[in-house]
Short mmCIF file of N, CA and C in Angstrom, two decimals:
data_model
loop_
_atom_site.label_atom_id
_atom_site.label_comp_id
_atom_site.label_asym_id
_atom_site.label_seq_id
_atom_site.Cartn_x
_atom_site.Cartn_y
_atom_site.Cartn_z
N UNK T 263 1.45 -16.22 -11.25
CA UNK T 263 1.28 -16.17 -9.81
C UNK T 263 2.28 -15.17 -9.24
N UNK T 264 1.78 -14.33 -8.34
CA UNK T 264 2.66 -13.37 -7.68
C UNK T 264 2.06 -12.94 -6.36
N UNK T 265 2.90 -12.45 -5.50
CA UNK T 265 2.49 -11.91 -4.21
C UNK T 265 2.04 -10.47 -4.41
N UNK T 266 0.96 -10.09 -3.76
CA UNK T 266 0.47 -8.72 -3.82
C UNK T 266 0.61 -8.11 -2.43
N UNK T 267 1.35 -7.01 -2.35
CA UNK T 267 1.54 -6.31 -1.08
C UNK T 267 0.46 -5.23 -0.98
N UNK T 268 -0.53 -5.47 -0.12
CA UNK T 268 -1.66 -4.56 -0.03
C UNK T 268 -1.27 -3.18 0.51
N UNK T 269 -0.34 -3.13 1.45
CA UNK T 269 0.11 -1.83 1.97
C UNK T 269 0.74 -1.00 0.86
N UNK T 270 1.57 -1.64 0.04
CA UNK T 270 2.21 -0.94 -1.07
C UNK T 270 1.16 -0.42 -2.05
N UNK T 271 0.18 -1.23 -2.35
CA UNK T 271 -0.88 -0.81 -3.27
C UNK T 271 -1.67 0.37 -2.69
N UNK T 272 -2.00 0.31 -1.40
CA UNK T 272 -2.74 1.40 -0.77
C UNK T 272 -1.93 2.70 -0.74
N UNK T 273 -0.62 2.61 -0.66
CA UNK T 273 0.23 3.79 -0.66
C UNK T 273 0.32 4.47 -2.02
N UNK T 274 -0.19 3.83 -3.06
CA UNK T 274 -0.10 4.38 -4.42
C UNK T 274 -1.22 5.37 -4.74
N UNK T 275 -2.19 5.52 -3.86
CA UNK T 275 -3.26 6.50 -4.11
C UNK T 275 -3.74 7.07 -2.79
N UNK T 276 -4.37 8.26 -2.86
CA UNK T 276 -4.84 8.91 -1.64
C UNK T 276 -6.34 9.23 -1.69
N UNK T 277 -6.98 8.96 -2.80
CA UNK T 277 -8.39 9.28 -2.97
C UNK T 277 -9.28 8.36 -2.13
N UNK T 278 -10.48 8.85 -1.85
CA UNK T 278 -11.46 8.08 -1.09
C UNK T 278 -12.59 7.62 -2.00
N UNK T 279 -13.22 6.49 -1.62
CA UNK T 279 -14.34 5.91 -2.36
C UNK T 279 -13.92 5.61 -3.80
N UNK T 280 -12.68 5.20 -3.98
CA UNK T 280 -12.09 4.99 -5.30
C UNK T 280 -11.39 3.63 -5.31
N UNK T 281 -12.14 2.52 -5.43
CA UNK T 281 -11.52 1.19 -5.36
C UNK T 281 -10.55 0.94 -6.51
N UNK T 282 -9.44 0.29 -6.18
CA UNK T 282 -8.41 -0.06 -7.15
C UNK T 282 -8.26 -1.57 -7.18
N UNK T 283 -8.31 -2.14 -8.37
CA UNK T 283 -8.16 -3.59 -8.53
C UNK T 283 -6.69 -3.97 -8.35
N UNK T 284 -6.45 -4.95 -7.46
CA UNK T 284 -5.08 -5.41 -7.20
C UNK T 284 -4.85 -6.85 -7.64
N UNK T 285 -5.94 -7.59 -7.89
CA UNK T 285 -5.81 -8.99 -8.29
C UNK T 285 -7.14 -9.48 -8.86
N UNK T 286 -7.05 -10.62 -9.53
CA UNK T 286 -8.24 -11.30 -10.05
C UNK T 286 -8.41 -12.60 -9.30
N UNK T 287 -9.65 -12.93 -8.96
CA UNK T 287 -9.96 -14.18 -8.28
C UNK T 287 -11.18 -14.76 -8.95
N UNK T 288 -10.98 -15.83 -9.71
CA UNK T 288 -12.04 -16.39 -10.55
C UNK T 288 -12.63 -15.26 -11.39
N UNK T 289 -13.91 -15.01 -11.33
CA UNK T 289 -14.52 -13.92 -12.10
C UNK T 289 -14.77 -12.70 -11.22
N UNK T 290 -13.90 -12.51 -10.24
CA UNK T 290 -14.04 -11.40 -9.29
C UNK T 290 -12.85 -10.45 -9.36
N UNK T 291 -13.11 -9.19 -9.02
CA UNK T 291 -12.06 -8.21 -8.80
C UNK T 291 -11.76 -8.17 -7.31
N UNK T 292 -10.48 -8.28 -6.96
CA UNK T 292 -10.03 -8.07 -5.59
C UNK T 292 -9.50 -6.64 -5.57
N UNK T 293 -10.05 -5.82 -4.67
CA UNK T 293 -9.74 -4.39 -4.69
C UNK T 293 -9.38 -3.89 -3.29
N UNK T 294 -8.66 -2.77 -3.27
CA UNK T 294 -8.43 -2.03 -2.04
C UNK T 294 -9.05 -0.66 -2.21
N UNK T 295 -9.53 -0.11 -1.10
CA UNK T 295 -10.17 1.20 -1.13
C UNK T 295 -9.91 1.88 0.21
N UNK T 296 -9.86 3.21 0.17
CA UNK T 296 -9.81 4.03 1.38
C UNK T 296 -11.10 4.84 1.40
N UNK T 297 -11.66 5.03 2.59
CA UNK T 297 -12.80 5.93 2.64
C UNK T 297 -12.95 6.56 4.01
N UNK T 298 -13.68 7.67 3.98
CA UNK T 298 -14.05 8.42 5.17
C UNK T 298 -15.39 9.06 4.84
N UNK T 299 -16.23 9.23 5.85
CA UNK T 299 -17.57 9.75 5.59
C UNK T 299 -18.51 8.60 5.29
N UNK T 300 -19.60 8.90 4.58
CA UNK T 300 -20.58 7.85 4.32
C UNK T 300 -20.88 7.72 2.84
N UNK T 301 -21.20 6.51 2.45
CA UNK T 301 -21.62 6.20 1.09
C UNK T 301 -23.15 6.27 1.06
N UNK T 302 -23.72 6.27 -0.11
CA UNK T 302 -25.18 6.27 -0.24
C UNK T 302 -25.74 4.89 0.13
N UNK T 303 -26.94 4.87 0.70
CA UNK T 303 -27.63 3.58 0.89
C UNK T 303 -27.86 2.96 -0.48
N UNK T 304 -27.62 1.65 -0.59
CA UNK T 304 -27.79 0.95 -1.86
C UNK T 304 -27.88 -0.54 -1.61
N UNK T 305 -28.15 -1.30 -2.66
CA UNK T 305 -28.14 -2.76 -2.58
C UNK T 305 -27.63 -3.31 -3.90
N UNK T 306 -27.21 -4.55 -3.83
CA UNK T 306 -26.78 -5.29 -5.01
C UNK T 306 -27.76 -6.46 -5.15
N UNK T 307 -28.51 -6.47 -6.24
CA UNK T 307 -29.57 -7.48 -6.41
C UNK T 307 -29.04 -8.88 -6.69
N UNK T 308 -27.84 -8.99 -7.28
CA UNK T 308 -27.40 -10.32 -7.74
C UNK T 308 -26.13 -10.82 -7.07
N UNK T 309 -25.58 -10.06 -6.13
CA UNK T 309 -24.33 -10.51 -5.49
C UNK T 309 -24.24 -10.00 -4.06
N UNK T 310 -23.56 -10.78 -3.21
CA UNK T 310 -23.23 -10.32 -1.87
C UNK T 310 -22.16 -9.24 -1.98
N UNK T 311 -21.97 -8.47 -0.91
CA UNK T 311 -20.97 -7.40 -0.88
C UNK T 311 -19.97 -7.73 0.23
N UNK T 312 -18.68 -7.88 -0.12
CA UNK T 312 -17.63 -8.37 0.77
C UNK T 312 -16.74 -7.21 1.21
N UNK T 313 -16.56 -7.04 2.52
CA UNK T 313 -15.69 -6.01 3.10
C UNK T 313 -14.77 -6.67 4.12
N UNK T 314 -13.45 -6.47 3.98
CA UNK T 314 -12.49 -6.92 4.99
C UNK T 314 -11.67 -5.69 5.38
N UNK T 315 -11.77 -5.29 6.65
CA UNK T 315 -11.09 -4.08 7.12
C UNK T 315 -9.63 -4.39 7.38
N UNK T 316 -8.76 -3.68 6.67
CA UNK T 316 -7.31 -3.84 6.82
C UNK T 316 -6.76 -2.93 7.91
N UNK T 317 -7.20 -1.67 7.90
CA UNK T 317 -6.76 -0.68 8.90
C UNK T 317 -7.93 0.21 9.24
N UNK T 318 -8.07 0.53 10.51
CA UNK T 318 -9.12 1.44 10.94
C UNK T 318 -10.38 0.70 11.36
N UNK T 319 -11.49 1.42 11.26
CA UNK T 319 -12.76 0.89 11.73
C UNK T 319 -13.88 1.53 10.90
N UNK T 320 -14.86 0.74 10.54
CA UNK T 320 -15.99 1.26 9.77
C UNK T 320 -17.30 0.84 10.42
N UNK T 321 -18.34 1.52 10.05
CA UNK T 321 -19.70 1.14 10.44
C UNK T 321 -20.41 0.66 9.19
N UNK T 322 -21.20 -0.39 9.35
CA UNK T 322 -22.06 -0.84 8.27
C UNK T 322 -23.49 -0.60 8.71
N UNK T 323 -24.14 0.34 8.05
CA UNK T 323 -25.54 0.61 8.33
C UNK T 323 -26.38 -0.33 7.47
N UNK T 324 -27.32 -1.01 8.11
CA UNK T 324 -28.23 -1.93 7.44
C UNK T 324 -29.64 -1.38 7.64
N UNK T 325 -30.36 -1.21 6.56
CA UNK T 325 -31.71 -0.65 6.65
C UNK T 325 -32.58 -1.47 7.61
N UNK T 326 -33.15 -0.77 8.60
CA UNK T 326 -34.06 -1.41 9.54
C UNK T 326 -33.39 -2.19 10.65
N UNK T 327 -32.05 -2.13 10.75
CA UNK T 327 -31.33 -2.86 11.79
C UNK T 327 -30.29 -1.95 12.44
N UNK T 328 -29.77 -2.33 13.60
CA UNK T 328 -28.69 -1.55 14.20
C UNK T 328 -27.42 -1.60 13.33
N UNK T 329 -26.64 -0.53 13.38
CA UNK T 329 -25.37 -0.50 12.67
C UNK T 329 -24.41 -1.52 13.26
N UNK T 330 -23.51 -2.03 12.43
CA UNK T 330 -22.48 -2.96 12.89
C UNK T 330 -21.13 -2.28 12.77
N UNK T 331 -20.30 -2.39 13.80
CA UNK T 331 -18.93 -1.90 13.76
C UNK T 331 -18.05 -3.03 13.24
N UNK T 332 -17.20 -2.70 12.27
CA UNK T 332 -16.28 -3.68 11.69
C UNK T 332 -14.87 -3.12 11.87
N UNK T 333 -14.03 -3.84 12.62
CA UNK T 333 -12.70 -3.37 12.98
C UNK T 333 -11.63 -4.07 12.14
N UNK T 334 -10.41 -3.53 12.21
CA UNK T 334 -9.28 -4.13 11.49
C UNK T 334 -9.17 -5.61 11.83
N UNK T 335 -9.02 -6.43 10.78
CA UNK T 335 -8.93 -7.86 10.96
C UNK T 335 -10.27 -8.57 10.89
N UNK T 336 -11.35 -7.80 10.74
CA UNK T 336 -12.69 -8.39 10.66
C UNK T 336 -13.26 -8.21 9.26
N UNK T 337 -14.15 -9.14 8.88
CA UNK T 337 -14.84 -8.99 7.61
C UNK T 337 -16.32 -8.96 7.83
N UNK T 338 -17.01 -8.37 6.86
CA UNK T 338 -18.47 -8.27 6.91
C UNK T 338 -19.00 -8.52 5.51
N UNK T 339 -19.97 -9.41 5.40
CA UNK T 339 -20.58 -9.70 4.11
C UNK T 339 -22.04 -9.29 4.17
N UNK T 340 -22.43 -8.43 3.24
CA UNK T 340 -23.82 -8.00 3.12
C UNK T 340 -24.47 -8.92 2.09
N UNK T 341 -25.51 -9.66 2.47
CA UNK T 341 -26.17 -10.54 1.50
C UNK T 341 -26.82 -9.74 0.36
N UNK T 342 -26.87 -10.37 -0.80
CA UNK T 342 -27.49 -9.70 -1.95
C UNK T 342 -28.92 -9.27 -1.60
N UNK T 343 -29.29 -8.11 -2.13
CA UNK T 343 -30.63 -7.58 -1.91
C UNK T 343 -30.83 -6.80 -0.63
N UNK T 344 -29.82 -6.76 0.26
CA UNK T 344 -29.94 -6.04 1.53
C UNK T 344 -29.45 -4.60 1.35
N UNK T 345 -30.28 -3.65 1.72
CA UNK T 345 -29.92 -2.23 1.62
C UNK T 345 -28.93 -1.89 2.73
N UNK T 346 -27.80 -1.28 2.34
CA UNK T 346 -26.73 -1.01 3.29
C UNK T 346 -25.97 0.26 2.91
N UNK T 347 -25.13 0.72 3.87
CA UNK T 347 -24.29 1.90 3.65
C UNK T 347 -23.05 1.78 4.52
N UNK T 348 -21.86 1.68 3.91
CA UNK T 348 -20.64 1.74 4.71
C UNK T 348 -20.31 3.20 5.04
N UNK T 349 -19.71 3.39 6.22
CA UNK T 349 -19.28 4.74 6.61
C UNK T 349 -18.15 4.63 7.62
N UNK T 350 -17.40 5.72 7.75
CA UNK T 350 -16.30 5.76 8.71
C UNK T 350 -16.07 7.20 9.15
N UNK T 351 -15.87 7.40 10.45
CA UNK T 351 -15.57 8.73 10.99
C UNK T 351 -14.13 9.14 10.69
N UNK T 352 -13.23 8.15 10.64
CA UNK T 352 -11.82 8.37 10.31
C UNK T 352 -11.48 7.46 9.13
N UNK T 353 -10.43 7.80 8.41
CA UNK T 353 -10.07 7.01 7.23
C UNK T 353 -9.92 5.53 7.58
N UNK T 354 -10.49 4.69 6.75
CA UNK T 354 -10.41 3.25 6.90
C UNK T 354 -9.89 2.68 5.58
N UNK T 355 -9.16 1.58 5.67
CA UNK T 355 -8.63 0.89 4.48
C UNK T 355 -9.24 -0.50 4.43
N UNK T 356 -9.83 -0.83 3.28
CA UNK T 356 -10.67 -2.01 3.17
C UNK T 356 -10.31 -2.81 1.92
N UNK T 357 -10.38 -4.13 2.04
CA UNK T 357 -10.26 -5.04 0.91
C UNK T 357 -11.68 -5.41 0.48
N UNK T 358 -11.95 -5.30 -0.80
CA UNK T 358 -13.27 -5.63 -1.36
C UNK T 358 -13.12 -6.75 -2.37
N UNK T 359 -14.14 -7.58 -2.49
CA UNK T 359 -14.19 -8.58 -3.56
C UNK T 359 -15.56 -8.47 -4.19
N UNK T 360 -15.58 -8.22 -5.52
CA UNK T 360 -16.84 -8.08 -6.26
C UNK T 360 -16.72 -8.78 -7.60
N UNK T 361 -17.83 -9.29 -8.12
CA UNK T 361 -17.79 -9.84 -9.47
C UNK T 361 -17.35 -8.76 -10.47
N UNK T 362 -16.57 -9.14 -11.45
CA UNK T 362 -16.14 -8.19 -12.48
C UNK T 362 -17.37 -7.55 -13.11
N UNK T 363 -17.31 -6.24 -13.27
CA UNK T 363 -18.40 -5.51 -13.89
C UNK T 363 -19.48 -5.04 -12.93
N UNK T 364 -19.46 -5.48 -11.68
CA UNK T 364 -20.47 -5.05 -10.71
C UNK T 364 -20.17 -3.62 -10.27
N UNK T 365 -21.11 -2.69 -10.47
CA UNK T 365 -20.85 -1.32 -10.00
C UNK T 365 -20.86 -1.25 -8.48
N UNK T 366 -19.89 -0.55 -7.91
CA UNK T 366 -19.82 -0.46 -6.45
C UNK T 366 -20.99 0.32 -5.88
N UNK T 367 -21.69 1.07 -6.72
CA UNK T 367 -22.82 1.88 -6.27
C UNK T 367 -24.13 1.10 -6.22
N UNK T 368 -24.14 -0.14 -6.71
CA UNK T 368 -25.36 -0.92 -6.70
C UNK T 368 -26.50 -0.19 -7.37
N UNK T 369 -27.63 -0.09 -6.69
CA UNK T 369 -28.79 0.57 -7.28
C UNK T 369 -28.90 2.04 -6.88
N UNK T 370 -27.86 2.62 -6.24
CA UNK T 370 -27.89 4.02 -5.80
C UNK T 370 -27.82 4.95 -7.01
N UNK T 371 -28.24 6.19 -6.80
CA UNK T 371 -28.12 7.21 -7.84
C UNK T 371 -26.68 7.68 -8.00
N UNK T 372 -25.81 7.27 -7.10
CA UNK T 372 -24.41 7.67 -7.13
C UNK T 372 -23.70 7.01 -8.32
N UNK T 373 -22.86 7.79 -9.00
CA UNK T 373 -22.09 7.29 -10.14
C UNK T 373 -21.09 6.24 -9.66
N UNK T 374 -21.02 5.07 -10.31
CA UNK T 374 -20.05 4.06 -9.88
C UNK T 374 -18.61 4.52 -10.13
N UNK T 375 -17.71 4.05 -9.27
CA UNK T 375 -16.27 4.35 -9.43
C UNK T 375 -15.71 3.53 -10.59
N UNK T 376 -14.68 4.03 -11.27
CA UNK T 376 -14.15 3.32 -12.45
C UNK T 376 -13.31 2.07 -12.16
N UNK T 377 -12.80 1.88 -10.97
CA UNK T 377 -12.02 0.70 -10.59
C UNK T 377 -10.74 0.51 -11.43
N UNK T 378 -9.80 1.44 -11.35
CA UNK T 378 -8.54 1.27 -12.09
C UNK T 378 -7.72 0.11 -11.51
N UNK T 379 -6.86 -0.46 -12.31
CA UNK T 379 -6.00 -1.57 -11.90
C UNK T 379 -4.62 -1.01 -11.54
N UNK T 380 -4.11 -1.42 -10.37
CA UNK T 380 -2.76 -1.00 -9.97
C UNK T 380 -1.93 -2.22 -9.62
#
């Protein structure tokens, strides 16, 4: 058992769309990521997608629905099977929780990120 300082972990890298594992929770990876711009539309067939905004603001585009703004201190969960795309006009810092082995790209043609542990 140990305390994880998320700010310290986020300061260890500057890349975008590059989630880093900071802890394990049951059979899940707890990760931090920075991003700007937009990701590809995709879905996860077998798991929900968890986003908690630590700093900044992001938009969650949901296919066929209005975009949702998610601000620092707020979380957004995309149910499994729902086509979505996170995006941000300015850099945003986000906490993610995903089952181990789940590619962050879902069913998109985009290559999944490797998810290094820090």
